[in-house]
Short mmCIF file of C-alpha atoms and ligand atoms in Angstrom, two decimals:
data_model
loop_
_atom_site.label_atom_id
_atom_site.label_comp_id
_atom_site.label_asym_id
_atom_site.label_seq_id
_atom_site.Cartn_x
_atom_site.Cartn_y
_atom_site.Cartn_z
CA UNK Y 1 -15.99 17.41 -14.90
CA UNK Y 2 -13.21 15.06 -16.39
CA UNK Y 3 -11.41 13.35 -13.36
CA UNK Y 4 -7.44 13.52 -13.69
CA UNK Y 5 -5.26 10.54 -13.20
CA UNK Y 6 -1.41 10.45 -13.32
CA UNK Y 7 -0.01 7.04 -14.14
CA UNK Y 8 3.38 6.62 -13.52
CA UNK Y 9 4.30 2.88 -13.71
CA UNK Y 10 8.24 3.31 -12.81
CA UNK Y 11 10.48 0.13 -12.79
CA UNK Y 12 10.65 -3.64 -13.31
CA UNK Y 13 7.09 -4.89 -13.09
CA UNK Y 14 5.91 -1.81 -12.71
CA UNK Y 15 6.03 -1.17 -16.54
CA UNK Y 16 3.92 -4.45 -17.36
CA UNK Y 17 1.31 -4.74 -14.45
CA UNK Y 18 0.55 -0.85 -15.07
CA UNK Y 19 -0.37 -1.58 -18.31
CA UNK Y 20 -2.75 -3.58 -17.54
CA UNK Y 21 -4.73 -1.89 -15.43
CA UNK Y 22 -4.41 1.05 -17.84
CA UNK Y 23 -6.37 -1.80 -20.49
CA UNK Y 24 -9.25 -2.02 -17.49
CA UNK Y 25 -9.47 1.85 -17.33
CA UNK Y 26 -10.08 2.08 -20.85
CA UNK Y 27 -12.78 -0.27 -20.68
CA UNK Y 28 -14.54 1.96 -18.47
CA UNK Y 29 -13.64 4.67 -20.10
CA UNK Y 30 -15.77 3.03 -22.99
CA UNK Y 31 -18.38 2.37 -20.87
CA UNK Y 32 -18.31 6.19 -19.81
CA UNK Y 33 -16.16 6.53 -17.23
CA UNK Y 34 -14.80 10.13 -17.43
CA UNK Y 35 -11.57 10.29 -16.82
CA UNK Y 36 -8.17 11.34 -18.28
CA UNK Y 37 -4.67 9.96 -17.91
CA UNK Y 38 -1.50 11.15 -18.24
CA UNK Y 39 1.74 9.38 -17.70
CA UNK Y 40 4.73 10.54 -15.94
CA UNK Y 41 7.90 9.13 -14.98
CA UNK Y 42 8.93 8.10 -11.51
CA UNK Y 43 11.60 6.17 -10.11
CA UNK Y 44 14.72 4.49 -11.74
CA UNK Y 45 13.34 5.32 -15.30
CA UNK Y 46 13.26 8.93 -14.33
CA UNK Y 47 16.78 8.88 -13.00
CA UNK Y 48 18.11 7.90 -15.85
CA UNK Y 49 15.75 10.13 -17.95
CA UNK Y 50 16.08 13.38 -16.05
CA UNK Y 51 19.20 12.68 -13.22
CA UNK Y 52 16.41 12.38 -10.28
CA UNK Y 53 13.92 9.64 -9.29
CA UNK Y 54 11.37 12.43 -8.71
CA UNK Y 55 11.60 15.29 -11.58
CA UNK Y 56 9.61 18.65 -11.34
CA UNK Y 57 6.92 17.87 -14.12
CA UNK Y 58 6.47 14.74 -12.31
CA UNK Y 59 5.24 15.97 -9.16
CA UNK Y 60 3.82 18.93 -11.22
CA UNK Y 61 1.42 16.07 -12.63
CA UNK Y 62 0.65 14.30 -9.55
CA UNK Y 63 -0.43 17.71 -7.70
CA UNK Y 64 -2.56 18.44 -10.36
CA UNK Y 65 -4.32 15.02 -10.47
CA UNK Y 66 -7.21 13.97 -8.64
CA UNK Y 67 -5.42 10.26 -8.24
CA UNK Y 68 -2.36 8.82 -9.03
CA UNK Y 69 -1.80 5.19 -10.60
CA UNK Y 70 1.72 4.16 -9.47
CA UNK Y 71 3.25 0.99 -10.49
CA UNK Y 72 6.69 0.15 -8.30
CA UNK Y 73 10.31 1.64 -7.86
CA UNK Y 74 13.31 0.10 -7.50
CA UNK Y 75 15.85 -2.40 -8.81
CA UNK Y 76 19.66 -3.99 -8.97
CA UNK Y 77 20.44 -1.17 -11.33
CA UNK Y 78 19.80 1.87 -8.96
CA UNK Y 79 21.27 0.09 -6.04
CA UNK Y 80 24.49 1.49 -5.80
CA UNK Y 81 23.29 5.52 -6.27
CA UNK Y 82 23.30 7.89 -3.80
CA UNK Y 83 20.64 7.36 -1.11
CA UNK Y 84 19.42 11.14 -2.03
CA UNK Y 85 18.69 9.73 -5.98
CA UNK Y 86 17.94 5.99 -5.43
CA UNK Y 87 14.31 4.97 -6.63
CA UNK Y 88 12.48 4.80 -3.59
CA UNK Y 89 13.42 8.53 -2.93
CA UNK Y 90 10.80 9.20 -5.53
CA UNK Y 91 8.19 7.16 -4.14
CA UNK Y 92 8.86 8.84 -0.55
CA UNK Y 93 8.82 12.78 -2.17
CA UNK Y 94 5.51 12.10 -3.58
CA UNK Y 95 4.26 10.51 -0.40
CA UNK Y 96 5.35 13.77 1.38
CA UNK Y 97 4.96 16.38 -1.18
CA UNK Y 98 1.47 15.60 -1.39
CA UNK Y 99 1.01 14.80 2.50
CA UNK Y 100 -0.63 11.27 1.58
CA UNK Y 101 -0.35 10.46 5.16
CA UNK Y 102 -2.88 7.55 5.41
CA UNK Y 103 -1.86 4.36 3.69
CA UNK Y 104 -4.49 2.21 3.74
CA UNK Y 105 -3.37 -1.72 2.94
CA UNK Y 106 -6.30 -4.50 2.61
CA UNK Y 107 -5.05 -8.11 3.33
CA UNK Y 108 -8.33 -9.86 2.08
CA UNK Y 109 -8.25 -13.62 1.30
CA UNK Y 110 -9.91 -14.71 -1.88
CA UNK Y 111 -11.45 -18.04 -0.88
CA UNK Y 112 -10.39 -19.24 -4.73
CA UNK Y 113 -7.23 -18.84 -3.13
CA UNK Y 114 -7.32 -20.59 0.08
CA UNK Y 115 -4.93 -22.88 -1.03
CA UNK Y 116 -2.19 -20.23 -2.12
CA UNK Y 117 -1.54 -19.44 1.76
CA UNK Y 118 1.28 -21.00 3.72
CA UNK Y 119 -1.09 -20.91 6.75
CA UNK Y 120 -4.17 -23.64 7.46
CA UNK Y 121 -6.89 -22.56 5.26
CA UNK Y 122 -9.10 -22.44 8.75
CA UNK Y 123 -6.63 -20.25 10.04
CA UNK Y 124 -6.85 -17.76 6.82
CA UNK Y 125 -10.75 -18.43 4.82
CA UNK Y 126 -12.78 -15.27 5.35
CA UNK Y 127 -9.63 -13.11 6.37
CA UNK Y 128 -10.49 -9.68 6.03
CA UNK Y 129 -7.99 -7.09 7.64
CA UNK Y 130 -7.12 -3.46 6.83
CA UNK Y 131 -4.19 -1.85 7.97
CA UNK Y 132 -3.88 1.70 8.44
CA UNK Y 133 -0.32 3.09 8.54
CA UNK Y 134 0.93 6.32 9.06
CA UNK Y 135 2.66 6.84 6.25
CA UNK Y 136 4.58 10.27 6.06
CA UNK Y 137 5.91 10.38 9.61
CA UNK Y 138 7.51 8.58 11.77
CA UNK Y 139 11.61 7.02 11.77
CA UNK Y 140 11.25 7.31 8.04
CA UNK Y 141 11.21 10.76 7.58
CA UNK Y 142 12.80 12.03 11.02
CA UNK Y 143 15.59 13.81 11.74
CA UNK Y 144 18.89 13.82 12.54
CA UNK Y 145 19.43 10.89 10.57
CA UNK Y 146 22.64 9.86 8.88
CA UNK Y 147 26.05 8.38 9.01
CA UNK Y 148 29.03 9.72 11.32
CA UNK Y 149 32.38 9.16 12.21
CA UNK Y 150 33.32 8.83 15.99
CA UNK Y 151 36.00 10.03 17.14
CA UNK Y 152 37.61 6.75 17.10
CA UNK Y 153 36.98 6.27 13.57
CA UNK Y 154 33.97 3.67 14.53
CA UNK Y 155 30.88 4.81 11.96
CA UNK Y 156 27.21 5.50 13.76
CA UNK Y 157 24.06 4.88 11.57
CA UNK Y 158 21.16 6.88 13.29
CA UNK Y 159 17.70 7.48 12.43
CA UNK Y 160 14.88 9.51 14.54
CA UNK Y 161 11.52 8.47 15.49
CA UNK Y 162 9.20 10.88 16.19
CA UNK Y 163 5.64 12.23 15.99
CA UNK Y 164 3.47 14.67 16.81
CA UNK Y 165 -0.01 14.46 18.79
CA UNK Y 166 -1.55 15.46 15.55
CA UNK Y 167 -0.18 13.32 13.68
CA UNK Y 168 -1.57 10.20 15.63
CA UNK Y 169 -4.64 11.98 15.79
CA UNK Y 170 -5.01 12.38 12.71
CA UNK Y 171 -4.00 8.75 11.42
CA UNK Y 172 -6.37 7.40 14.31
CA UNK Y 173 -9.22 9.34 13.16
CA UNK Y 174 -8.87 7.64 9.55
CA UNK Y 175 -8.60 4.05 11.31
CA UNK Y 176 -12.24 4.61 13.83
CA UNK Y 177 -14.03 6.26 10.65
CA UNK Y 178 -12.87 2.97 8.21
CA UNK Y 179 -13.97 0.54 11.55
CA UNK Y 180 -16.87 1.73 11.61
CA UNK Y 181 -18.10 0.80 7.69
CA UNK Y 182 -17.01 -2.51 8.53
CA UNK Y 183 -16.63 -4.99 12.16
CA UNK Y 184 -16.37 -1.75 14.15
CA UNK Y 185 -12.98 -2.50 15.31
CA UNK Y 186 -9.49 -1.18 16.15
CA UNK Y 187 -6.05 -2.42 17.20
CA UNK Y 188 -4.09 0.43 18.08
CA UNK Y 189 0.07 -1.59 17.70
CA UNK Y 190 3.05 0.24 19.17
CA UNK Y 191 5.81 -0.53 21.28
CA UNK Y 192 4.37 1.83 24.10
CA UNK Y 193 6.83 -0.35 26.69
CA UNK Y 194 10.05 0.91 25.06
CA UNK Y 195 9.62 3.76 23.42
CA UNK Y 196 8.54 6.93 24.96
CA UNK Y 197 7.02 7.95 21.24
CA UNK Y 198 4.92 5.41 20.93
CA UNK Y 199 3.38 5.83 24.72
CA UNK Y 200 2.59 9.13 23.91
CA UNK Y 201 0.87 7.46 20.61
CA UNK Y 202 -1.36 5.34 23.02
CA UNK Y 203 -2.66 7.97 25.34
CA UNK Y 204 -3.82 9.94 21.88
CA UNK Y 205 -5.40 7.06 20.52
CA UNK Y 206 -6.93 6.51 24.22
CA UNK Y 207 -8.02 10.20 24.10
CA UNK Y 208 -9.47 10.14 20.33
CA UNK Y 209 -11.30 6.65 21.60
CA UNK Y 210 -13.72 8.95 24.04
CA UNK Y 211 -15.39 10.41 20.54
CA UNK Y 212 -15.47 7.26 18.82
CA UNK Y 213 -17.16 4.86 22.05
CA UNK Y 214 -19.15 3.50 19.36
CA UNK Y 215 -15.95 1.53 17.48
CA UNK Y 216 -14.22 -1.63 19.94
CA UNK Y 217 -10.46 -0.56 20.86
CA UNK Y 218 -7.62 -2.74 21.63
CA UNK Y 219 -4.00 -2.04 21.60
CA UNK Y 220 -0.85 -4.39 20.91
CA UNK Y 221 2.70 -4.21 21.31
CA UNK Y 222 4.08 -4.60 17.92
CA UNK Y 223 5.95 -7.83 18.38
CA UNK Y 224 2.82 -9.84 19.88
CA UNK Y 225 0.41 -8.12 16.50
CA UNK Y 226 3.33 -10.24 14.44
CA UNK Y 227 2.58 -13.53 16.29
CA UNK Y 228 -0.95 -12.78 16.24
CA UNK Y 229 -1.18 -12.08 13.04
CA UNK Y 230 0.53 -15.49 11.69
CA UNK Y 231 -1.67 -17.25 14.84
CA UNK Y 232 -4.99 -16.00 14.92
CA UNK Y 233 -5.16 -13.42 12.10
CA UNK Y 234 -9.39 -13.29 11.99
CA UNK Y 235 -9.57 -11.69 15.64
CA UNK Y 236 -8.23 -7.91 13.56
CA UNK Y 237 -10.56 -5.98 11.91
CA UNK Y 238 -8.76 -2.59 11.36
CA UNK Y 239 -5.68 -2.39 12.80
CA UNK Y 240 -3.84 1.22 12.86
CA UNK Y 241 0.12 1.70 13.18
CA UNK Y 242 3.43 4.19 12.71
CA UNK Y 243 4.98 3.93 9.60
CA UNK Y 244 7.65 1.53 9.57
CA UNK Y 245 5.59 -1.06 11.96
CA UNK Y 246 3.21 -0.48 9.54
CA UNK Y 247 5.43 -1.68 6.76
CA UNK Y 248 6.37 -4.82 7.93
CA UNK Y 249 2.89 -5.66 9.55
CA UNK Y 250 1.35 -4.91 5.65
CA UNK Y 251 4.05 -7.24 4.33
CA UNK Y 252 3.28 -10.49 6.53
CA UNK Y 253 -0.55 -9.42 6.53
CA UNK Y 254 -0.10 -10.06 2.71
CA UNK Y 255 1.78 -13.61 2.76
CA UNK Y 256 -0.94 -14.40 4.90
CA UNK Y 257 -3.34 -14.13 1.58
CA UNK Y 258 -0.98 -16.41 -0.78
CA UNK Y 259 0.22 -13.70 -2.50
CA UNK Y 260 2.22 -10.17 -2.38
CA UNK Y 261 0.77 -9.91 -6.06
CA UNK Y 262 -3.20 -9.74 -5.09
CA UNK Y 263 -3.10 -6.94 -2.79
CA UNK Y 264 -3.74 -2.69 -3.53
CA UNK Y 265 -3.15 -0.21 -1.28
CA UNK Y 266 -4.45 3.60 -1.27
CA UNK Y 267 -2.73 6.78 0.13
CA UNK Y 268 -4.86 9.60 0.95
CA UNK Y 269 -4.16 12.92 1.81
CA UNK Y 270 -6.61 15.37 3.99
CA UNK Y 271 -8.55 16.61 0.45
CA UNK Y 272 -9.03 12.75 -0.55
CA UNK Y 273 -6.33 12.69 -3.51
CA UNK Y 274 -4.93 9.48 -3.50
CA UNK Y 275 -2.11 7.22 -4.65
CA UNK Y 276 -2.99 4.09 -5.78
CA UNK Y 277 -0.07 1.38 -5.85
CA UNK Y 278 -0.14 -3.00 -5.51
CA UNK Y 279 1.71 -3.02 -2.57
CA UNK Y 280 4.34 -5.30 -3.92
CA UNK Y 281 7.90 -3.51 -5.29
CA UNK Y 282 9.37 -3.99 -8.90
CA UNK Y 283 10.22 -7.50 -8.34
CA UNK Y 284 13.72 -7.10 -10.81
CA UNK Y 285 13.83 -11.10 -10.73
CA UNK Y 286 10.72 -11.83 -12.60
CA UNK Y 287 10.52 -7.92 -14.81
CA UNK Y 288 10.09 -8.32 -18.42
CA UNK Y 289 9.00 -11.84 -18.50
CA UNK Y 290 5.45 -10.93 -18.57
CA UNK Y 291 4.84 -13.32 -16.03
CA UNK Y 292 4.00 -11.01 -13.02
CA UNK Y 293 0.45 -10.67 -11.40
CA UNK Y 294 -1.12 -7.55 -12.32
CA UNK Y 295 -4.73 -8.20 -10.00
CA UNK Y 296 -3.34 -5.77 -7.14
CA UNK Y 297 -2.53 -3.15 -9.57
CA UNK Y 298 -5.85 -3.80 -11.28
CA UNK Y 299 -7.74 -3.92 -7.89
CA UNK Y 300 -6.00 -0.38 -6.57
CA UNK Y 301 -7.28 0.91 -9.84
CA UNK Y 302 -11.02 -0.61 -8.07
CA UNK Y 303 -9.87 1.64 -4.89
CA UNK Y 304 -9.13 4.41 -7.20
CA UNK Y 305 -12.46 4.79 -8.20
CA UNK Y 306 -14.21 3.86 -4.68
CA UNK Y 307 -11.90 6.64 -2.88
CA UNK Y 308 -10.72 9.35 -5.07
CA UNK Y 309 -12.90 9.25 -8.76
CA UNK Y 310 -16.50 8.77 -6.43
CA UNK Y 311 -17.13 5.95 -8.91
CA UNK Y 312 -18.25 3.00 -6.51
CA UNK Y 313 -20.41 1.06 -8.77
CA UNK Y 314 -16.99 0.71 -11.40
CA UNK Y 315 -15.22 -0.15 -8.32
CA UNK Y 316 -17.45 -3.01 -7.67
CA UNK Y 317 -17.59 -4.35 -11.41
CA UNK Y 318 -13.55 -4.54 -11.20
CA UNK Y 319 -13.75 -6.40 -8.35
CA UNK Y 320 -16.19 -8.93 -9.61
CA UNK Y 321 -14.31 -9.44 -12.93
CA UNK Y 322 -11.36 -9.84 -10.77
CA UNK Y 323 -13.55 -12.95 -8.58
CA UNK Y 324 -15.12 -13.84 -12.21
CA UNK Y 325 -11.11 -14.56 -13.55
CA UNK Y 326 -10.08 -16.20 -10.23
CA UNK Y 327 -13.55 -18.51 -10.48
CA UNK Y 328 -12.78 -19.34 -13.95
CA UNK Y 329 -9.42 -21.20 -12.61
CA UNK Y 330 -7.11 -18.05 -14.35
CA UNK Y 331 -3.54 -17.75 -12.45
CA UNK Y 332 -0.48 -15.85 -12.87
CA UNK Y 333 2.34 -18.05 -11.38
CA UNK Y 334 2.55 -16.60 -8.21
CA UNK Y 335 -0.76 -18.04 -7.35
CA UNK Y 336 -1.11 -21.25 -9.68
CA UNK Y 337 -1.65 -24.53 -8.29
CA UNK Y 338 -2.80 -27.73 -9.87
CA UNK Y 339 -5.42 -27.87 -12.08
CA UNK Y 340 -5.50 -24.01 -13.23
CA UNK Y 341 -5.29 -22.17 -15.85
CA UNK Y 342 -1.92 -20.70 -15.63
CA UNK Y 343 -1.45 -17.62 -17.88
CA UNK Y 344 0.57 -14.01 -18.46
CA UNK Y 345 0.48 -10.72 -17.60
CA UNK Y 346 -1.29 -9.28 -20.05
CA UNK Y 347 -3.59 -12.43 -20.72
CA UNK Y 348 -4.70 -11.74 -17.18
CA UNK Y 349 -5.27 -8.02 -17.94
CA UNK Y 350 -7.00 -9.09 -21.18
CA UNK Y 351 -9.07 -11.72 -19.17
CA UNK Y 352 -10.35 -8.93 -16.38
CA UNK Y 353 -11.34 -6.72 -19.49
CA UNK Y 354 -13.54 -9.10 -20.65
CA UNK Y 355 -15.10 -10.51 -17.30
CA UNK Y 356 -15.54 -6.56 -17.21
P1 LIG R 1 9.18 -7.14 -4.32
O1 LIG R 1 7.81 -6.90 -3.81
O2 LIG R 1 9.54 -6.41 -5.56
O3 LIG R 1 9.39 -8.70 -4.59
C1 LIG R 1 9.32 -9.68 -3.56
C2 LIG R 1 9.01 -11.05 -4.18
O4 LIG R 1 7.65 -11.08 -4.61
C3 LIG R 1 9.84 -11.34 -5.43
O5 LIG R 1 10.15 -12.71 -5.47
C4 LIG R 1 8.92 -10.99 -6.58
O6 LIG R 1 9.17 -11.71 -7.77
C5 LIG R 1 7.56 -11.32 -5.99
N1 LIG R 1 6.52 -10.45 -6.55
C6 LIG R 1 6.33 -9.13 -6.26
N2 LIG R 1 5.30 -8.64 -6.96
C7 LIG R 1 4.82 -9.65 -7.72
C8 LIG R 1 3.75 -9.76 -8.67
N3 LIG R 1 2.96 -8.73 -9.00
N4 LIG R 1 3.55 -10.95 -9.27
C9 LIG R 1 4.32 -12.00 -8.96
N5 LIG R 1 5.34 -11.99 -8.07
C10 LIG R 1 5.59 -10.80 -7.46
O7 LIG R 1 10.18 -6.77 -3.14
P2 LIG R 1 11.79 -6.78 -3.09
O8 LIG R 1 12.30 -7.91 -3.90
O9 LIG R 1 12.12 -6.67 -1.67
O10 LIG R 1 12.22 -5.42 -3.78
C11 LIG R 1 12.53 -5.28 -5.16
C12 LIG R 1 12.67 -3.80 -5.48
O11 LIG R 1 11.41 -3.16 -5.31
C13 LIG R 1 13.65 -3.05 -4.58
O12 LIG R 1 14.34 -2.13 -5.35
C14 LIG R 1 12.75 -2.36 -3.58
O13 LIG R 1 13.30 -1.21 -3.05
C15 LIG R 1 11.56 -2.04 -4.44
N6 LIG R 1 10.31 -1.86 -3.71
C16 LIG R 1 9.46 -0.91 -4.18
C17 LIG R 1 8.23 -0.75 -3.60
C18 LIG R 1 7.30 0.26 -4.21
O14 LIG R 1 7.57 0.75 -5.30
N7 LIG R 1 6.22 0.57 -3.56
C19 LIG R 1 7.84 -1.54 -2.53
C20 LIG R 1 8.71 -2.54 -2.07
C21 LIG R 1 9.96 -2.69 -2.68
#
């Protein structure tokens, strides 16, 4: 039966790095790969389209999808909205609506690209980490949350984080069953020394552990996993946290490769429908020049089809045309470095279609 995917490429970059990975589906799709698309909008774009950064037909799509292609939300423009209409409020209903509670985030290190990292490339060559964050719980969705006014006139910010045991559970159980396709092991990070939430996160994970002897467990507070992961970043196989650690674990786990623009990530809910996104945002200083990297786009189209289309074998060819551009000395300028090939968006895009 024809697989359904709903590509909404949203703001900034979003519009140009989607498109190129919508070149690469084609491809396949003339190679036999059956699948339709259907674009929506999300984000900015849709605010100004429709008054909301999520509208109804939008998520309509989505649900009805077996995956979903997103490019990035956000920008200057939207900044000043409401927090109930700004960009990223799209991005976050989808996450929720369709309970895509396990965001799974690769930091692998192309050894083309050894050079690109700030780190010593003995620190970084062969770095292969996944990091699985929670991703619809957590301080980011919690409540009460909001602004007041004290009585003496002072403003309070305040956000809640909680979870529930099955929520960890559930999150944990995705991180032992990825360990154990690949080095069998997990670092559970919290901050189980502060914060009673994240205690209670611990003992689960320490309970779950009994069923799953077979995978190594270790756990970290999440201030140490930072240093770790800028000292000795090759000791974490799969490494499983809340949301918001999560988020800024992902983001240095990336820098650690070169580059923010390499990098997919998938979102799966409990039936395996999935949102595919580069983990990168809309990057407003460099949209429209056609100068942005559209590889993790291209690659979460490869996890598209591993996790959600059960397509493996197009997932691999991706991700050797992807090598087969890098070998060939092809950059985008995030990643160039002397002696390359440096070239555009969509001469990138072009150049994966034909190493395809
Ligand atoms: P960003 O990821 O957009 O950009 C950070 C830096 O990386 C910028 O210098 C940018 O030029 C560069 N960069 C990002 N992607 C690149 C690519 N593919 N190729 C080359 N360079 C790339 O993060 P930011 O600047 O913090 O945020 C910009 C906007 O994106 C904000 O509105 C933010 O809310 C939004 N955002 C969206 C998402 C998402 O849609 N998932 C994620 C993060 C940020």
């Amino acid at each position: 039966m024809t697989k359904k995917i709903a590509v909404l490429p949203g703001d900034g970059i979003g519009q140009e790095i989607v498109a190129e990975a919508i070149k690469v589906i084609k491809k396949l799709q003339a190679d036999g790969l059956d699948v339709e698309m259907n674009e929506g909008l999300v984000g900015g774009t849709a605010y100004d389209a429709t008054g909301t950064p999520l509208p109804e037909e939008t998520l309509k799509l989505a649900k009805e999808s077996d995956a979903i292609l997103l490019g990035a939300v956000g920008g200057y423009k939207w900044e000043s909205l409401d927090i109930s209409v700004r960009p990223e409020k799209g991005l976050l209903g989808l996450r929720s609506e369709l309970g895509l509670f396990a965001n799974l985030r690769p930091a692998i290190l192309y050894p083309q690209l050894a050079d690109a990292s700030t780190l010593k490339p003995e620190v970084v060559s062969g770095l292969d980490i996944m990091i699985v964050r929670e991703l619809t719980g957590g301080i980011y969705f919690g409540q009460p949350r909001g602004v007041r006014t004290l009585d003496n006139g002072e403003r309070e910010g305040f956000n809640t984080l909680v979870y529930r045991e099955s929520e960890v559970k559930r999150i944990a159980e995705v991180a032992f069953d990825i360990a154990r396709k690949r080095g069998k092991k997990v670092c559970s990070v919290d901050k189980a020394n502060v914060l009673e939430v994240t205690e209670m996160w611990r003992d689960v994970v320490n309970e779950l552990h009994k069923d799953n002897s077979d995978i190594e467990l270790s756990h970290m507070y999440v201030d140490n996993a930072a240093m770790q992961l800028v000292r000795a970043p090759k000791q974490f196989d799969v490494m499983v946290t809340t949301n918001m650690f999560g988020d800024i674990l992902s983001d240095c786990a990336a820098m650690l490769t070169g580059s923010i623009g390499m990098l997919p990530s998938a979102s799966l809910n409990e039936k395996g429908q999935g949102m595919y996104e580069p983990i990168h945002g809309s990057a407003p200083d460099i949209a429209g020049q056609n100068v942005a990297n559209p590889l993790a786009t291209i690659l979460s189209v490869a996890m598209m089809l591993r996790y959600s289309l059960d397509e493996p074998a197009m997932a691999d060819r991706i991700e050797k045309a992807v090598e087969k551009v890098l070998d060939d000395g092809l950059r985008t300028a995030d990643i160039y470095s002397d002696g390359m090939k440096k070239v555009s968006t969509s001469e990138m895009g072009d150049a994966v279609v034909a190493a395809l």
